[in-house]
CSV table of C-alpha atoms in Angstrom, one decimal:
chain,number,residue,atom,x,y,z
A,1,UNK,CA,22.4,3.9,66.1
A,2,UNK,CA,18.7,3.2,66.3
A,3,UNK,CA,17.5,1.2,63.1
A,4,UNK,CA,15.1,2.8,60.9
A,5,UNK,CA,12.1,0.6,60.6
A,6,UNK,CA,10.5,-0.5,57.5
A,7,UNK,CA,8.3,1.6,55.3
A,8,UNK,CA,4.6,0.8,55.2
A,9,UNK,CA,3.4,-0.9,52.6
A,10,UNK,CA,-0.2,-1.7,51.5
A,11,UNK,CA,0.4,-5.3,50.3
A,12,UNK,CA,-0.5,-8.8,51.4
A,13,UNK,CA,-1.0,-9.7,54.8
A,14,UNK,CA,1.0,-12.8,56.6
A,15,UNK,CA,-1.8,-15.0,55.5
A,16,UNK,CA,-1.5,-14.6,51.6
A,17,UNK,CA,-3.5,-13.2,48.9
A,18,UNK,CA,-7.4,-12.8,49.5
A,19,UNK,CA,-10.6,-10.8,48.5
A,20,UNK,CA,-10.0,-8.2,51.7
A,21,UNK,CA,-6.2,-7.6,51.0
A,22,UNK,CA,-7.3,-7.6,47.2
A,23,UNK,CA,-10.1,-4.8,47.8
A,24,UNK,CA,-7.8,-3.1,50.7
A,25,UNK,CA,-5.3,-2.6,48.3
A,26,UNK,CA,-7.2,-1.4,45.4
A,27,UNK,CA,-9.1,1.1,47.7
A,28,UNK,CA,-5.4,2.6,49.4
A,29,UNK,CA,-4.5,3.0,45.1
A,30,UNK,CA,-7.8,4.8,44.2
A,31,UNK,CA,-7.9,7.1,47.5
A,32,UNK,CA,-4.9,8.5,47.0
A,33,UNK,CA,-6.4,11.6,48.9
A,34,UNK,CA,-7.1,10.1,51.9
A,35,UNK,CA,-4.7,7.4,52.1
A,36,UNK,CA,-0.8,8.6,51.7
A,37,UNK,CA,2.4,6.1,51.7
A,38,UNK,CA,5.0,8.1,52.8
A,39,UNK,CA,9.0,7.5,54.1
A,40,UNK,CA,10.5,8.8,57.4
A,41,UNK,CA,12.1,11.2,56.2
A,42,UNK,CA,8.7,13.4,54.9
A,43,UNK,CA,8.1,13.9,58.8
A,44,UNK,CA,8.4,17.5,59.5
A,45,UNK,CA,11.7,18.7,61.2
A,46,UNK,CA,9.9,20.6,63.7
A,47,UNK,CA,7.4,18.3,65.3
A,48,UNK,CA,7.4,18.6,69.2
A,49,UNK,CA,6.8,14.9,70.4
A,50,UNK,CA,5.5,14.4,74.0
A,51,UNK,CA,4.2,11.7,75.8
A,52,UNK,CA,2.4,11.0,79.2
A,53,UNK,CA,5.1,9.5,81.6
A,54,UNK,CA,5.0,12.6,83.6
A,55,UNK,CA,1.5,12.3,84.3
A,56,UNK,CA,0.9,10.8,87.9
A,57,UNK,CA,-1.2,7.3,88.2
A,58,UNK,CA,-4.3,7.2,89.0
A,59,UNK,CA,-5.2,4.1,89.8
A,60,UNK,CA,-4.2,2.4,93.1
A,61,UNK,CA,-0.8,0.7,93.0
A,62,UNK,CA,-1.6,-1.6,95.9
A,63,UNK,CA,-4.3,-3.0,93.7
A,64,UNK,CA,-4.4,-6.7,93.6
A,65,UNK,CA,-3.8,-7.5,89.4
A,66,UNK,CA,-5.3,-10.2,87.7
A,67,UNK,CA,-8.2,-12.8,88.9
A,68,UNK,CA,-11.8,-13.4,87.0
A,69,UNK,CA,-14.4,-11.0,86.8
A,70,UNK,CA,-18.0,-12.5,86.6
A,71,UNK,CA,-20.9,-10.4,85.8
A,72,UNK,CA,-24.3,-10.8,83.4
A,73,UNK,CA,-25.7,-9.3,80.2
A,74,UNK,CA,-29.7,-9.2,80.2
A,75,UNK,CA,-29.7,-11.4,76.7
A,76,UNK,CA,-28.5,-13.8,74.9
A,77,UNK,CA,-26.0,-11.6,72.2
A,78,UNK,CA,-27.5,-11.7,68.4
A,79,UNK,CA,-23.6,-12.0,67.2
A,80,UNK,CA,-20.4,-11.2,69.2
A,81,UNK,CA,-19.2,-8.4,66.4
A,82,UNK,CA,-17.9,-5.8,67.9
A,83,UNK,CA,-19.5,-3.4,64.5
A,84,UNK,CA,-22.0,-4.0,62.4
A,85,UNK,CA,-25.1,-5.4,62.4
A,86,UNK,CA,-26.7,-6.1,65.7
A,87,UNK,CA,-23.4,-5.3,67.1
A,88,UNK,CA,-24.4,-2.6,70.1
A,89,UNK,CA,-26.1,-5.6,72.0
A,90,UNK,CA,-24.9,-5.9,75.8
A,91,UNK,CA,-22.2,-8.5,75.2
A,92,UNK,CA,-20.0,-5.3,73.3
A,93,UNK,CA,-18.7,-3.2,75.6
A,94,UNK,CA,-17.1,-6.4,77.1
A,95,UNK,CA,-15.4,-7.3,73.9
A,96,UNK,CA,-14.3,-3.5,73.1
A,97,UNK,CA,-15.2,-0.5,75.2
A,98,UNK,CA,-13.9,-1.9,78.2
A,99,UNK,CA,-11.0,-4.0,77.1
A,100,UNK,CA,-9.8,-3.3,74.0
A,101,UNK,CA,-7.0,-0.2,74.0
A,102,UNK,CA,-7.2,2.7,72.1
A,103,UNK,CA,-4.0,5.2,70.6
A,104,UNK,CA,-4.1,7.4,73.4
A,105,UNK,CA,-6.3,8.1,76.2
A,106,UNK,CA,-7.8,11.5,78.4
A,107,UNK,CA,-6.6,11.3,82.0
A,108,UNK,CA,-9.3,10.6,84.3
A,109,UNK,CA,-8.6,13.3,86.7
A,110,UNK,CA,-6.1,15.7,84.8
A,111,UNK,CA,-8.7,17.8,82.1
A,112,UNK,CA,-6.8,18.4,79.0
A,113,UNK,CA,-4.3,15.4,79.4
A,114,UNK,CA,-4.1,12.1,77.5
A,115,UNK,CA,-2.0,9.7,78.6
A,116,UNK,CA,-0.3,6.9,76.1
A,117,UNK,CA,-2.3,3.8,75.0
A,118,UNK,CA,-0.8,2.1,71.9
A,119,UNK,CA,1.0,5.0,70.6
A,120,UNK,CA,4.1,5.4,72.7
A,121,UNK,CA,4.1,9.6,71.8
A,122,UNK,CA,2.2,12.0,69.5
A,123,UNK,CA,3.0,15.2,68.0
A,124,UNK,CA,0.5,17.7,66.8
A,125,UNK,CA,0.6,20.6,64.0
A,126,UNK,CA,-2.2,22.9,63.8
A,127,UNK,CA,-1.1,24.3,60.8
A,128,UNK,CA,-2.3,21.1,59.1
A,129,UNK,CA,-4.7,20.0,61.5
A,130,UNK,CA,-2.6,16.7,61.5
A,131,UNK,CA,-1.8,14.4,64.9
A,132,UNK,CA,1.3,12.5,64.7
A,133,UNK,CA,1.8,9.1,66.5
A,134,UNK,CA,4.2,6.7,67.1
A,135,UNK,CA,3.3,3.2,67.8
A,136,UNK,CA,5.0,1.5,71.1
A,137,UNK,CA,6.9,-1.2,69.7
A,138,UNK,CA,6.1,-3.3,72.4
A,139,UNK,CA,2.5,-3.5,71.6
A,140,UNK,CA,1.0,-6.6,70.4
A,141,UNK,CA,-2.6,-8.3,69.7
A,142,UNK,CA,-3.4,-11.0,71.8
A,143,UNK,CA,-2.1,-13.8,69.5
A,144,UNK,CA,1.2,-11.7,70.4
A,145,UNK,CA,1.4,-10.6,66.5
A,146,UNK,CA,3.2,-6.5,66.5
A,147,UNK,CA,0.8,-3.7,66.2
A,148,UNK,CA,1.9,-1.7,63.3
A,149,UNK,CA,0.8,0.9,60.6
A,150,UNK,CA,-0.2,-2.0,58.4
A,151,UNK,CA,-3.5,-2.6,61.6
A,152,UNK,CA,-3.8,1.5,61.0
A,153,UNK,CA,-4.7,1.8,57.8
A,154,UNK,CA,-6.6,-1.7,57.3
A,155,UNK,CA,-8.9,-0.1,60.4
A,156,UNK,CA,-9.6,3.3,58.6
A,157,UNK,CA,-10.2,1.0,55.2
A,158,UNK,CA,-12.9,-0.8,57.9
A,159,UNK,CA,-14.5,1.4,59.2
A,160,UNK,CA,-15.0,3.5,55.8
A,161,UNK,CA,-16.0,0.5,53.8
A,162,UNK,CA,-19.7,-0.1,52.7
A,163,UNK,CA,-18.6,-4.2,52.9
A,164,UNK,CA,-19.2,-2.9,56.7
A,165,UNK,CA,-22.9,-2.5,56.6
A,166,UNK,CA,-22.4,0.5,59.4
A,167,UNK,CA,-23.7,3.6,58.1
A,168,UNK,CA,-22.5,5.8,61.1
A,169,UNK,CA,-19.2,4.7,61.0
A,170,UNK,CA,-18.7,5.2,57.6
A,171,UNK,CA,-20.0,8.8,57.6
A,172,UNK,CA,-18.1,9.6,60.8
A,173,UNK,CA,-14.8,8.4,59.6
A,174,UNK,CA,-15.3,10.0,56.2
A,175,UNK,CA,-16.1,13.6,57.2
A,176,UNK,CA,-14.3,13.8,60.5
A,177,UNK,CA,-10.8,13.0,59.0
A,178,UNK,CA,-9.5,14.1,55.9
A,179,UNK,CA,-6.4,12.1,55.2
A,180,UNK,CA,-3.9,9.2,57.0
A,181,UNK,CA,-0.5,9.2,56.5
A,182,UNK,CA,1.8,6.4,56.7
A,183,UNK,CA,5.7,6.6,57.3
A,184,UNK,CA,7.0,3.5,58.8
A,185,UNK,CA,5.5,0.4,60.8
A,186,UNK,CA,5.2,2.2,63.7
A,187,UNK,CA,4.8,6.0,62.9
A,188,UNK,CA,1.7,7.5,61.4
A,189,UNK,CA,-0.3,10.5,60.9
A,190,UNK,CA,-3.6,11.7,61.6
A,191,UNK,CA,-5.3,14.9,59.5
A,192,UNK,CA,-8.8,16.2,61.4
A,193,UNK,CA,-11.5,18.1,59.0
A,194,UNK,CA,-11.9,20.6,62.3
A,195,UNK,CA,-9.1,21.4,64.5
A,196,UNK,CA,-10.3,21.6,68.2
A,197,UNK,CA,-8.5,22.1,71.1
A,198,UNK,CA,-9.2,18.3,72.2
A,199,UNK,CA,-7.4,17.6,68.7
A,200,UNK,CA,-5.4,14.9,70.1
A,201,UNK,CA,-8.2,12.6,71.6
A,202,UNK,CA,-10.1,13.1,68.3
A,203,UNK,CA,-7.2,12.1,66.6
A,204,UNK,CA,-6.1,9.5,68.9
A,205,UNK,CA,-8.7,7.8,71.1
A,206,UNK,CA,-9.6,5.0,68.1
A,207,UNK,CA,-8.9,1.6,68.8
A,208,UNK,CA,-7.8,-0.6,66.0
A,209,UNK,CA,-8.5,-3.5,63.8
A,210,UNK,CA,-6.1,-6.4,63.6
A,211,UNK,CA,-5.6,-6.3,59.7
A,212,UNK,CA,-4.9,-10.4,60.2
């Protein structure tokens, strides 16, 4: 059968002890409102998972992939962060908006559908104003390191943290969700303050921090 995988934890990273993992961890211990370490089997029994692989393409399949793109900023970039200070220069939207990929994603062309990003299928439940996800296995960062639940909740720890010197971001991620639940490396769970009918693209269309 299909092998259960690990349970989240919130300890060290790859690279050994430091001050983030030290704070990271600390902060996941004192929020204990917000941050919840769950097992697989707390999932509810009747979540509907879906996905998008019915949902038709919509770019062109005869596309030619791959090459260089060249194009300009007006400036030279104050810092290539991506958040933070000086961060919404010209140079950002080529290191994140445009490349980097987010949970899950509204169709183009389809109104109401979201297609799959990192998360391979999702799950919603009004009654809690929670989004489920599950993370395609298959995705890695760049350095070809998996994406798990351990990126998840060190990127709500980010963007929430004053160490991030982003006001906006740590007022929108505070009041706009209300709690992130972790059951395994690859599942995890979403709960909105306001449930909308665009719940799943609140939820959902975040892009993550590589917690290494």
């Amino acid at each position: 059968g299909r092998k259960e995988p690990a349970a989240p934890t919130t300890g060290q990273a790859d690279a050994g002890p430091s001050v983030m993992e030290a704070d990271l961890a600390r902060t996941v211990a004192e929020q204990t409102d917000f941050y919840k370490i769950k097992t697989p089997s707390d999932l509810p029994d009747n979540l509907s998972w879906v996905n998008s692989d019915h949902l038709p393409e919509f770019a062109n399949p005869n596309a030619k992939q791959g090459g260089t793109f060249r194009y300009y900023i007006a400036d030279f970039p104050r810092t290539t962060r991506t958040i933070g200070p000086d961060a919404t220069g010209g140079i950002r939207p080529y290191l994140l908006d445009y490349v980097a990929v987010p949970y899950v994603q509204t169709h183009p062309n389809l109104p109401g559908e979201v297609y799959a990003g990192l998360a391979e299928s999702w799950a919603l439940e009004p009654s809690t104003r929670t989004v489920y996800f599950r993370l395609n296995p298959k995705a890695t960062w760049s350095d070809g390191k998996p994406i798990t639940t351990a990126d998840v909740v060190f990127s709500f720890y980010f963007m929430r943290s004053p160490h991030l010197r982003e006001p906006w971001y740590n007022d929108f991620y505070t009041k706009t969700y209300t709690a992130l639940s972790l059951y395994d490396e690859h599942t995890f769970a979403i709960t909105l303050a306001e449930w909308k009918p665009d719940a799943v693209v609140r939820a959902g269309n975040l892009v993550p921090y590589a917690r290494h």
